[in-house]
Amino acid sequence: MRPEATWLFVPGNVPRRFAKAAAAGADAVVIDLEDAVRPEDKDTARAETLRWLSEGGQAWVRLNAAGTPWFDADVDAVAGASGLLGVLVPKSEDPAALAALSARLDTAVVALVETAAGLHRVHDVAAAPGVTRLAFGSLDLAADLGADDTAEAMLFARSTIVLASRVAGLPAPIDGVTTVIDDADAVTTAARYARSLGFRGKLCIHPAQIAPTGRGLAPSEDEIAWARAVLRAAEGSAGAVTGPDGRMIDRPVLDRAHAILRF
C-alpha cells in the first residue's frame, strides 16, 4: 500500500472547514491544534476536533509540542477518539517521549523534525517505538538555525531525514510546507525537488496545493515509460541485458523501475 503523499492541514478552531478538507482530495487530513491556532483559541480547537472525531469524522491531528501548556490536554482529548488516524508531533526530539505517547494513544505517530536537537537525534527519533514516519518542518528548523529556508540551506537536513527513515525501515518521509498557494507550477516544482531527494509525501496548507503537489510527487510519464521498458527488456532474461537508454540493467536498476511503477 502506498504511503499517504498529500497531507492537508485544517485549523482546529474552524470546524466549518473540516468537511471541506475531508472532501478536498488529499491523502490525509490533519486537524491542526498547533501553529494555525492562537493561544486563546486552543480550548475551542480541541473541543471541536474531539467533536468531529467522535461523530464520524476521521483525521490525523497535529498536537501542540510537549512542554507547552496545551500538550497534555491535547493528548487527553484525542485519546480513544474513534476517528483518530494518528498524530503529528511537533518539535520531536525525545525518542522515549515519542514511545510513551504512542503507547498512551495506541495510534500512529508521525514525528516532525524541525529543531536542531531533533535533527541531531533524528536516527533515534526514527527508531523510537511507535513512530511510523518522519516529517520535515523546514520553516521551524530554518528559524531555529538562523538559516534561510532555501533548497541549498536545507539540503543537509532533508537528506539526513531521508537517510534516517531508510535506516529505520520507515516509509519515505514527508516534506514540509510550501508557502506559495497561487502558483501551481511553483508548488509542483517544490514537490518534485523533494521527491528527487527521497521524500514521498508533502504537507499542504491549502486545498489548491493538493493537485500540483501530487503531480510533483508522482513519477513523470517519461519515468513510467522508462520503467516499463526496463522491465520488458529484463523479462525472461538470465544474463546481462541492455536497457532502453543503452545502459546495463542490473538489480538496482530493476529495483528503481519497480519502485516507480508501485507509486
GROMACS .gro file of C-alpha atoms in nm:
model
  263
    1MET     CA    1   0.000   0.000   0.000
    2ARG     CA    2   0.139   0.341  -0.099
    3PRO     CA    3   0.203   0.575   0.196
    4GLU     CA    4  -0.003   0.894   0.202
    5ALA     CA    5   0.150   1.157  -0.027
    6THR     CA    6  -0.054   1.475   0.022
    7TRP     CA    7  -0.125   1.592   0.378
    8LEU     CA    8  -0.369   1.882   0.413
    9PHE     CA    9  -0.377   2.095   0.727
   10VAL     CA   10  -0.703   2.246   0.850
   11PRO     CA   11  -0.722   2.476   1.156
   12GLY     CA   12  -0.882   2.307   1.456
   13ASN     CA   13  -1.071   2.617   1.556
   14VAL     CA   14  -1.254   2.643   1.221
   15PRO     CA   15  -1.481   2.336   1.223
   16ARG     CA   16  -1.680   2.451   0.920
   17ARG     CA   17  -1.373   2.364   0.712
   18PHE     CA   18  -1.337   2.007   0.839
   19ALA     CA   19  -1.580   1.851   0.594
   20LYS     CA   20  -1.443   2.060   0.307
   21ALA     CA   21  -1.091   1.944   0.388
   22ALA     CA   22  -1.205   1.583   0.402
   23ALA     CA   23  -1.359   1.619   0.055
   24ALA     CA   24  -1.067   1.808  -0.099
   25GLY     CA   25  -0.889   1.501  -0.228
   26ALA     CA   26  -0.582   1.489  -0.005
   27ASP     CA   27  -0.449   1.151   0.101
   28ALA     CA   28  -0.455   1.263   0.464
   29VAL     CA   29  -0.630   1.545   0.651
   30VAL     CA   30  -0.456   1.690   0.955
   31ILE     CA   31  -0.657   1.892   1.204
   32ASP     CA   32  -0.409   2.141   1.342
   33LEU     CA   33  -0.407   2.232   1.710
   34GLU     CA   34  -0.065   2.396   1.691
   35ASP     CA   35   0.058   2.670   1.457
   36ALA     CA   36  -0.276   2.756   1.296
   37VAL     CA   37  -0.448   2.819   1.631
   38ARG     CA   38  -0.393   3.119   1.858
   39PRO     CA   39  -0.341   3.052   2.230
   40GLU     CA   40  -0.682   3.194   2.319
   41ASP     CA   41  -0.848   2.954   2.072
   42LYS     CA   42  -0.673   2.633   2.182
   43ASP     CA   43  -0.959   2.509   2.403
   44THR     CA   44  -1.215   2.568   2.129
   45ALA     CA   45  -0.998   2.393   1.871
   46ARG     CA   46  -0.951   2.094   2.099
   47ALA     CA   47  -1.324   2.064   2.168
   48GLU     CA   48  -1.421   2.096   1.801
   49THR     CA   49  -1.160   1.840   1.700
   50LEU     CA   50  -1.288   1.590   1.954
   51ARG     CA   51  -1.645   1.652   1.836
   52TRP     CA   52  -1.550   1.581   1.475
   53LEU     CA   53  -1.355   1.267   1.559
   54SER     CA   54  -1.634   1.138   1.782
   55GLU     CA   55  -1.917   1.197   1.537
   56GLY     CA   56  -1.796   1.002   1.236
   57GLY     CA   57  -1.515   1.223   1.107
   58GLN     CA   58  -1.168   1.083   1.051
   59ALA     CA   59  -0.841   1.274   1.056
   60TRP     CA   60  -0.489   1.298   1.181
   61VAL     CA   61  -0.423   1.559   1.449
   62ARG     CA   62  -0.118   1.779   1.494
   63LEU     CA   63  -0.075   1.823   1.867
   64ASN     CA   64   0.091   2.111   2.041
   65ALA     CA   65   0.450   2.035   2.130
   66ALA     CA   66   0.548   1.860   2.451
   67GLY     CA   67   0.636   2.115   2.717
   68THR     CA   68   0.370   2.363   2.607
   69PRO     CA   69   0.071   2.441   2.832
   70TRP     CA   70  -0.160   2.259   2.588
   71PHE     CA   71   0.014   1.927   2.521
   72ASP     CA   72  -0.137   1.716   2.798
   73ALA     CA   73  -0.488   1.845   2.731
   74ASP     CA   74  -0.445   1.771   2.360
   75VAL     CA   75  -0.340   1.414   2.430
   76ASP     CA   76  -0.622   1.359   2.678
   77ALA     CA   77  -0.875   1.494   2.427
   78VAL     CA   78  -0.780   1.270   2.135
   79ALA     CA   79  -0.706   0.956   2.337
   80GLY     CA   80  -0.956   0.692   2.233
   81ALA     CA   81  -1.132   0.914   1.978
   82SER     CA   82  -1.289   0.678   1.726
   83GLY     CA   83  -1.193   0.883   1.420
   84LEU     CA   84  -0.829   0.945   1.514
   85LEU     CA   85  -0.598   0.809   1.243
   86GLY     CA   86  -0.276   0.921   1.409
   87VAL     CA   87  -0.093   1.222   1.546
   88LEU     CA   88   0.175   1.455   1.417
   89VAL     CA   89   0.415   1.551   1.696
   90PRO     CA   90   0.586   1.887   1.650
   91LYS     CA   91   0.945   1.950   1.755
   92SER     CA   92   1.013   1.581   1.808
   93GLU     CA   93   1.342   1.543   1.992
   94ASP     CA   94   1.298   1.278   2.263
   95PRO     CA   95   1.262   0.915   2.145
   96ALA     CA   96   1.144   0.795   2.487
   97ALA     CA   97   0.870   1.058   2.496
   98LEU     CA   98   0.754   0.958   2.149
   99ALA     CA   99   0.740   0.592   2.250
  100ALA     CA  100   0.541   0.680   2.562
  101LEU     CA  101   0.298   0.891   2.360
  102SER     CA  102   0.244   0.611   2.110
  103ALA     CA  103   0.174   0.365   2.390
  104ARG     CA  104  -0.063   0.608   2.559
  105LEU     CA  105  -0.265   0.678   2.245
  106ASP     CA  106  -0.223   0.341   2.072
  107THR     CA  107  -0.210   0.517   1.736
  108ALA     CA  108   0.034   0.604   1.459
  109VAL     CA  109   0.290   0.875   1.534
  110VAL     CA  110   0.446   1.098   1.269
  111ALA     CA  111   0.745   1.275   1.420
  112LEU     CA  112   0.803   1.627   1.291
  113VAL     CA  113   1.175   1.702   1.276
  114GLU     CA  114   1.201   2.079   1.292
  115THR     CA  115   1.464   2.175   1.551
  116ALA     CA  116   1.841   2.146   1.569
  117ALA     CA  117   1.807   1.899   1.856
  118GLY     CA  118   1.556   1.691   1.663
  119LEU     CA  119   1.778   1.676   1.356
  120HIS     CA  120   2.078   1.586   1.573
  121ARG     CA  121   1.884   1.290   1.717
  122VAL     CA  122   1.687   1.203   1.407
  123HIS     CA  123   1.814   0.845   1.384
  124ASP     CA  124   1.699   0.780   1.741
  125VAL     CA  125   1.369   0.957   1.674
  126ALA     CA  126   1.309   0.744   1.364
  127ALA     CA  127   1.382   0.425   1.559
  128ALA     CA  128   1.155   0.512   1.854
  129PRO     CA  129   0.882   0.252   1.914
  130GLY     CA  130   0.552   0.370   1.768
  131VAL     CA  131   0.698   0.621   1.523
  132THR     CA  132   0.557   0.531   1.184
  133ARG     CA  133   0.701   0.810   0.968
  134LEU     CA  134   0.909   1.127   0.977
  135ALA     CA  135   0.806   1.470   0.851
  136PHE     CA  136   1.021   1.777   0.798
  137GLY     CA  137   0.943   2.121   0.936
  138SER     CA  138   1.172   2.336   0.723
  139LEU     CA  139   1.038   2.673   0.836
  140ASP     CA  140   1.086   2.597   1.204
  141LEU     CA  141   1.428   2.444   1.152
  142ALA     CA  142   1.545   2.741   0.949
  143ALA     CA  143   1.430   2.973   1.228
  144ASP     CA  144   1.600   2.759   1.492
  145LEU     CA  145   1.927   2.758   1.299
  146GLY     CA  146   1.911   3.121   1.192
  147ALA     CA  147   1.928   2.997   0.833
  148ASP     CA  148   1.732   3.073   0.519
  149ASP     CA  149   1.454   2.834   0.419
  150THR     CA  150   1.609   2.765   0.081
  151ALA     CA  151   1.676   2.440  -0.101
  152GLU     CA  152   2.050   2.485  -0.057
  153ALA     CA  153   2.036   2.572   0.313
  154MET     CA  154   1.801   2.284   0.397
  155LEU     CA  155   1.964   2.018   0.176
  156PHE     CA  156   2.163   1.855   0.456
  157ALA     CA  157   1.857   1.837   0.681
  158ARG     CA  158   1.636   1.688   0.411
  159SER     CA  159   1.892   1.427   0.312
  160THR     CA  160   1.955   1.335   0.675
  161ILE     CA  161   1.583   1.279   0.735
  162VAL     CA  162   1.555   1.062   0.425
  163LEU     CA  163   1.856   0.858   0.538
  164ALA     CA  164   1.722   0.815   0.891
  165SER     CA  165   1.387   0.698   0.756
  166ARG     CA  166   1.551   0.439   0.536
  167VAL     CA  167   1.783   0.308   0.809
  168ALA     CA  168   1.488   0.273   1.049
  169GLY     CA  169   1.278   0.091   0.791
  170LEU     CA  170   1.014   0.364   0.779
  171PRO     CA  171   0.827   0.479   0.468
  172ALA     CA  172   0.989   0.766   0.282
  173PRO     CA  173   0.937   1.089   0.479
  174ILE     CA  174   0.701   1.382   0.433
  175ASP     CA  175   0.845   1.717   0.323
  176GLY     CA  176   0.745   2.044   0.485
  177VAL     CA  177   0.505   2.306   0.357
  178THR     CA  178   0.547   2.529   0.056
  179THR     CA  179   0.415   2.874   0.142
  180VAL     CA  180   0.318   2.961  -0.216
  181ILE     CA  181  -0.051   2.896  -0.279
  182ASP     CA  182  -0.149   3.067  -0.604
  183ASP     CA  183   0.134   2.937  -0.826
  184ALA     CA  184   0.068   2.574  -0.915
  185ASP     CA  185   0.392   2.540  -1.111
  186ALA     CA  186   0.596   2.653  -0.811
  187VAL     CA  187   0.414   2.407  -0.586
  188THR     CA  188   0.477   2.122  -0.830
  189THR     CA  189   0.843   2.218  -0.863
  190ALA     CA  190   0.888   2.215  -0.485
  191ALA     CA  191   0.726   1.872  -0.458
  192ARG     CA  192   0.932   1.737  -0.746
  193TYR     CA  193   1.250   1.859  -0.577
  194ALA     CA  194   1.150   1.688  -0.252
  195ARG     CA  195   1.083   1.368  -0.443
  196SER     CA  196   1.426   1.386  -0.607
  197LEU     CA  197   1.581   1.372  -0.259
  198GLY     CA  198   1.377   1.071  -0.150
  199PHE     CA  199   1.062   1.223   0.002
  200ARG     CA  200   0.729   1.070  -0.095
  201GLY     CA  201   0.491   1.299   0.089
  202LYS     CA  202   0.438   1.670   0.146
  203LEU     CA  203   0.246   1.888   0.388
  204CYS     CA  204  -0.010   2.122   0.228
  205ILE     CA  205  -0.162   2.437   0.378
  206HIS     CA  206  -0.437   2.495   0.121
  207PRO     CA  207  -0.659   2.270  -0.095
  208ALA     CA  208  -0.522   2.442  -0.405
  209GLN     CA  209  -0.185   2.281  -0.333
  210ILE     CA  210  -0.311   1.922  -0.335
  211ALA     CA  211  -0.322   1.853  -0.709
  212PRO     CA  212   0.008   2.023  -0.801
  213THR     CA  213   0.179   1.860  -0.504
  214GLY     CA  214   0.050   1.521  -0.614
  215ARG     CA  215   0.184   1.581  -0.964
  216GLY     CA  216   0.525   1.670  -0.829
  217LEU     CA  217   0.545   1.363  -0.606
  218ALA     CA  218   0.428   1.120  -0.875
  219PRO     CA  219   0.660   0.969  -1.135
  220SER     CA  220   0.658   1.154  -1.466
  221GLU     CA  221   0.524   0.994  -1.783
  222ASP     CA  222   0.883   0.959  -1.906
  223GLU     CA  223   0.983   0.779  -1.586
  224ILE     CA  224   0.689   0.540  -1.613
  225ALA     CA  225   0.768   0.467  -1.978
  226TRP     CA  226   1.133   0.404  -1.888
  227ALA     CA  227   1.040   0.170  -1.603
  228ARG     CA  228   0.808  -0.033  -1.824
  229ALA     CA  229   1.071  -0.057  -2.095
  230VAL     CA  230   1.331  -0.175  -1.843
  231LEU     CA  231   1.104  -0.449  -1.712
  232ARG     CA  232   1.013  -0.559  -2.064
  233ALA     CA  233   1.380  -0.579  -2.159
  234ALA     CA  234   1.468  -0.778  -1.848
  235GLU     CA  235   1.173  -1.017  -1.867
  236GLY     CA  236   1.281  -1.375  -1.916
  237SER     CA  237   1.649  -1.289  -1.941
  238ALA     CA  238   1.904  -1.480  -1.734
  239GLY     CA  239   2.208  -1.278  -1.842
  240ALA     CA  240   2.320  -0.920  -1.890
  241VAL     CA  241   2.060  -0.701  -2.057
  242THR     CA  242   2.083  -0.352  -2.203
  243GLY     CA  243   1.803  -0.114  -2.118
  244PRO     CA  244   1.624   0.144  -2.335
  245ASP     CA  245   1.889   0.404  -2.256
  246GLY     CA  246   2.174   0.174  -2.360
  247ARG     CA  247   2.286   0.103  -2.005
  248MET     CA  248   2.315  -0.237  -1.846
  249ILE     CA  249   2.015  -0.346  -1.641
  250ASP     CA  250   2.127  -0.476  -1.302
  251ARG     CA  251   1.946  -0.524  -0.971
  252PRO     CA  252   1.946  -0.155  -0.861
  253VAL     CA  253   1.801  -0.055  -1.199
  254LEU     CA  254   1.528  -0.317  -1.169
  255ASP     CA  255   1.452  -0.209  -0.813
  256ARG     CA  256   1.414   0.152  -0.927
  257ALA     CA  257   1.183   0.051  -1.211
  258HIS     CA  258   0.962  -0.149  -0.976
  259ALA     CA  259   0.953   0.139  -0.726
  260ILE     CA  260   0.841   0.384  -0.994
  261LEU     CA  261   0.554   0.160  -1.102
  262ARG     CA  262   0.444   0.093  -0.743
  263PHE     CA  263   0.380   0.462  -0.668
   0.00000   0.00000   0.00000
